[in-house]
C-alpha positions as a printed Julia matrix, in Angstrom:
228×3 Matrix{Float64}:
 -17.11  -14.96  -25.56
 -19.5   -12.03  -25.89
 -16.98   -9.37  -26.93
 -19.59   -6.6   -27.01
 -20.41   -7.26  -23.36
 -16.72   -7.57  -22.53
 -16.05   -4.17  -24.14
 -18.75   -2.62  -21.95
 -17.21   -4.19  -18.87
 -13.75   -2.93  -19.85
 -15.08    0.59  -20.35
 -16.71    0.47  -16.92
 -13.48   -0.84  -15.4
 -11.42    1.92  -17.05
 -13.69    4.59  -15.57
 -13.57    2.88  -12.19
  -9.77    2.73  -12.25
  -9.55    6.46  -12.91
 -11.92    7.17  -10.02
  -9.74    5.42   -7.41
  -8.3     7.77   -4.79
  -5.05    5.91   -4.15
  -2.46    3.75   -5.86
  -3.39    0.78   -3.67
  -7.05    1.22   -4.6
  -6.13    1.22   -8.3
  -4.07   -1.96   -7.99
  -6.75   -3.75   -5.97
  -9.32   -2.86   -8.64
  -7.02   -4.26  -11.35
  -6.68   -7.59   -9.55
 -10.41   -7.84   -8.84
 -11.17   -7.04  -12.47
  -8.95   -9.89  -13.64
 -10.93  -12.36  -11.54
 -14.24  -10.86  -12.64
 -13.55  -10.46  -16.36
 -11.07  -13.11  -17.5
 -12.55  -16.54  -18.03
 -10.83  -19.17  -15.9
  -9.15  -16.72  -13.49
  -9.75  -17.47   -9.81
  -6.91  -15.45   -8.26
  -4.77  -12.53   -9.38
  -2.07  -10.15   -8.23
   0.68   -7.83   -9.42
   4.35   -8.76   -9.21
   7.02   -6.05   -8.98
  10.73   -6.77   -9.25
  13.36   -4.94   -7.22
  16.52   -6.49   -8.58
  16.07  -10.16   -7.72
  13.52   -9.43   -5.0
   9.79   -9.71   -5.62
   7.06   -7.51   -4.16
   3.48   -8.75   -4.38
   0.81   -6.08   -4.71
  -2.99   -6.38   -4.44
  -3.22  -10.2    -4.27
  -6.78  -11.51   -4.25
  -5.71  -14.78   -2.59
  -2.81  -15.97   -0.42
  -1.95  -18.36   -3.25
  -0.64  -15.39   -5.26
   1.77  -14.38   -2.48
   2.99  -17.95   -2.02
   3.55  -18.37   -5.77
   5.53  -15.14   -5.96
   7.73  -16.27   -3.07
   8.43  -19.49   -4.94
   9.35  -17.55   -8.08
  11.68  -15.34   -6.06
  13.4   -18.33   -4.45
  13.72  -20.19   -7.75
  14.63  -17.1    -9.78
  12.2   -18.23  -12.46
   8.53  -18.47  -13.33
   5.97  -17.02  -15.76
   5.47  -13.68  -14.08
   9.11  -13.43  -13.03
   9.97  -13.78  -16.72
   7.19  -11.39  -17.79
   8.49   -8.73  -15.43
  11.99   -9.28  -16.85
  10.63   -9.21  -20.44
  12.81  -12.24  -21.08
  13.42  -12.79  -24.8
  11.07   -9.89  -25.51
   8.01  -11.92  -24.44
   5.25   -9.99  -22.7
   2.62  -12.69  -22.27
   2.87  -16.19  -20.79
   0.15  -18.84  -20.7
   0.82  -22.07  -18.85
  -1.67  -24.76  -19.79
  -0.77  -27.36  -17.16
   1.92  -27.2   -14.47
   2.02  -30.99  -14.32
   3.64  -30.94  -17.78
   5.67  -27.7   -17.83
   9.39  -27.96  -18.71
  10.19  -24.22  -18.93
  10.61  -23.62  -15.18
  11.95  -26.86  -13.66
  12.61  -25.34  -10.23
   9.3   -23.49   -9.94
   6.71  -25.61  -11.77
   6.65  -28.74   -9.53
   6.39  -26.63   -6.38
   3.66  -24.46   -7.91
   1.65  -27.6    -8.7
   2.01  -28.78   -5.09
   0.88  -25.33   -4.01
  -2.34  -25.83   -5.94
  -1.62  -23.96   -9.17
  -3.08  -25.78  -12.16
  -2.68  -23.14  -14.89
  -1.52  -19.57  -15.03
  -1.04  -16.49  -17.19
   1.4   -13.59  -16.83
   1.23  -10.21  -18.57
   3.88   -7.5   -18.57
   2.4    -4.19  -17.44
   4.06   -1.53  -19.56
   3.6     1.81  -21.29
   5.72    3.44  -23.98
   7.9     4.97  -21.26
   8.22    2.31  -18.57
   7.83   -1.29  -17.51
   5.89   -1.55  -14.26
   5.73   -5.23  -13.35
   3.52   -8.18  -14.22
  -0.12   -9.02  -13.74
  -0.46  -12.7   -12.85
  -3.65  -14.75  -13.16
  -4.15  -18.17  -11.54
  -6.46  -21.14  -11.67
  -6.29  -24.37   -9.64
  -7.48  -26.26  -12.73
  -5.2   -27.3   -15.6
  -6.24  -25.92  -18.98
  -8.39  -23.17  -17.47
  -7.01  -20.47  -19.75
  -7.72  -20.45  -23.47
  -6.61  -18.21  -26.32
  -9.73  -16.16  -25.64
  -8.71  -15.82  -21.98
  -5.27  -14.7   -23.09
  -6.67  -12.01  -25.38
  -9.05  -10.79  -22.67
  -6.19  -10.73  -20.15
  -3.95   -8.82  -22.54
  -6.65   -6.2   -23.14
  -7.21   -5.84  -19.41
  -3.47   -5.6   -18.74
  -3.13   -2.85  -21.36
  -5.76   -0.72  -19.61
  -4.32   -1.64  -16.22
  -0.8    -0.51  -17.14
  -1.98    2.97  -18.1
  -4.02    3.3   -14.88
  -1.12    1.94  -12.79
   1.35    4.4   -14.33
  -1.0     7.35  -13.89
  -1.81    6.48  -10.26
   1.86    5.98   -9.4
   2.84    9.29  -10.98
   0.08   11.05   -9.03
   1.25    9.43   -5.79
   4.88   10.39   -6.45
   3.81   13.98   -7.15
   1.82   14.1    -3.92
   4.82   12.78   -1.98
   7.14   15.29   -3.64
   4.82   18.18   -2.8
   4.47   17.0     0.79
   8.25   16.67    1.1
   8.82   20.14   -0.34
   6.27   21.61    2.07
   7.91   19.88    5.05
  11.39   21.06    4.02
  10.12   24.63    3.63
   8.48   24.51    7.06
  11.64   23.08    8.64
  13.78   25.77    7.02
  11.39   28.41    8.38
  11.79   27.02   11.9
  15.6    27.09   11.67
  15.63   30.57   10.15
  13.39   31.93   12.89
  15.12   30.27   15.82
  18.73   30.85   14.7
  18.44   34.02   12.58
  19.63   32.23    9.44
  19.25   32.94    5.76
  17.33   30.53    3.53
  20.59   29.14    2.14
  22.1    28.66    5.61
  19.01   26.86    6.85
  18.99   24.52    3.86
  22.74   23.85    4.25
  22.12   22.79    7.85
  19.4    20.4     6.72
  21.58   18.97    3.98
  24.65   18.5     6.22
  22.61   16.83    8.96
  21.07   14.52    6.38
  24.47   13.51    5.01
  26.21   13.21    8.4
  23.5    11.06    9.97
  22.58    9.19    6.77
  18.94   10.24    7.13
  16.81   11.3     4.19
  16.2    15.02    3.89
  12.42   14.66    4.24
  12.9    12.71    7.5
  15.19   15.43    8.89
  12.54   18.0     7.96
   9.83   15.95    9.65
  11.84   15.71   12.87
  12.42   19.47   12.93
   8.73   20.15   12.37
   7.75   17.79   15.16
  10.4    18.9    17.69
  10.77   22.54   16.75
  14.45   22.11   15.92
  17.3    19.61   15.62
  18.01   17.59   18.74
């Protein structure tokens, strides 16, 4: 492993991640980087847990999606465990799924799916745990200790970029929602001669009565010019 060259590639990747214009673009670049930079990796993706449900983000191959579905159904697997931080572990390396006792429900099916070896890395910052980056190879023994170190370094950069991009997206959504609510309140105030508080109370009551999110109520008012 030429670590000097790898460091240059990581620096280039870090700059590229920061230049992405969307969260999806950031995640896709993370997955592509895993395939490009980690020796042995032929497919990659990001696994997010919502309770017991799994969401697969930025998969480079359909194999990643199929593997995540198996992990969800079995309730076990390397990246399922990494995302759970089971026993405090944040990295998993599976040498050969033909001889893997840790996940008896998942491992045999993964082998039939075409997974030979695999690594999982928890994506985390000091403040939050984001999910797991999973790396796949159809060949047993594809990942070495060097691969694991390279993957861990990549995952560390990826977690920071993921967190930053998600925060930016959430802020954009919040600003858009606030703008829509303000516009909707202006429409109600103008058409019904209401105060700001009265207009907001109408929005809030409609949202609660109809079990519709406030931003959706605001969007409907903006589109229709009032509440139907």
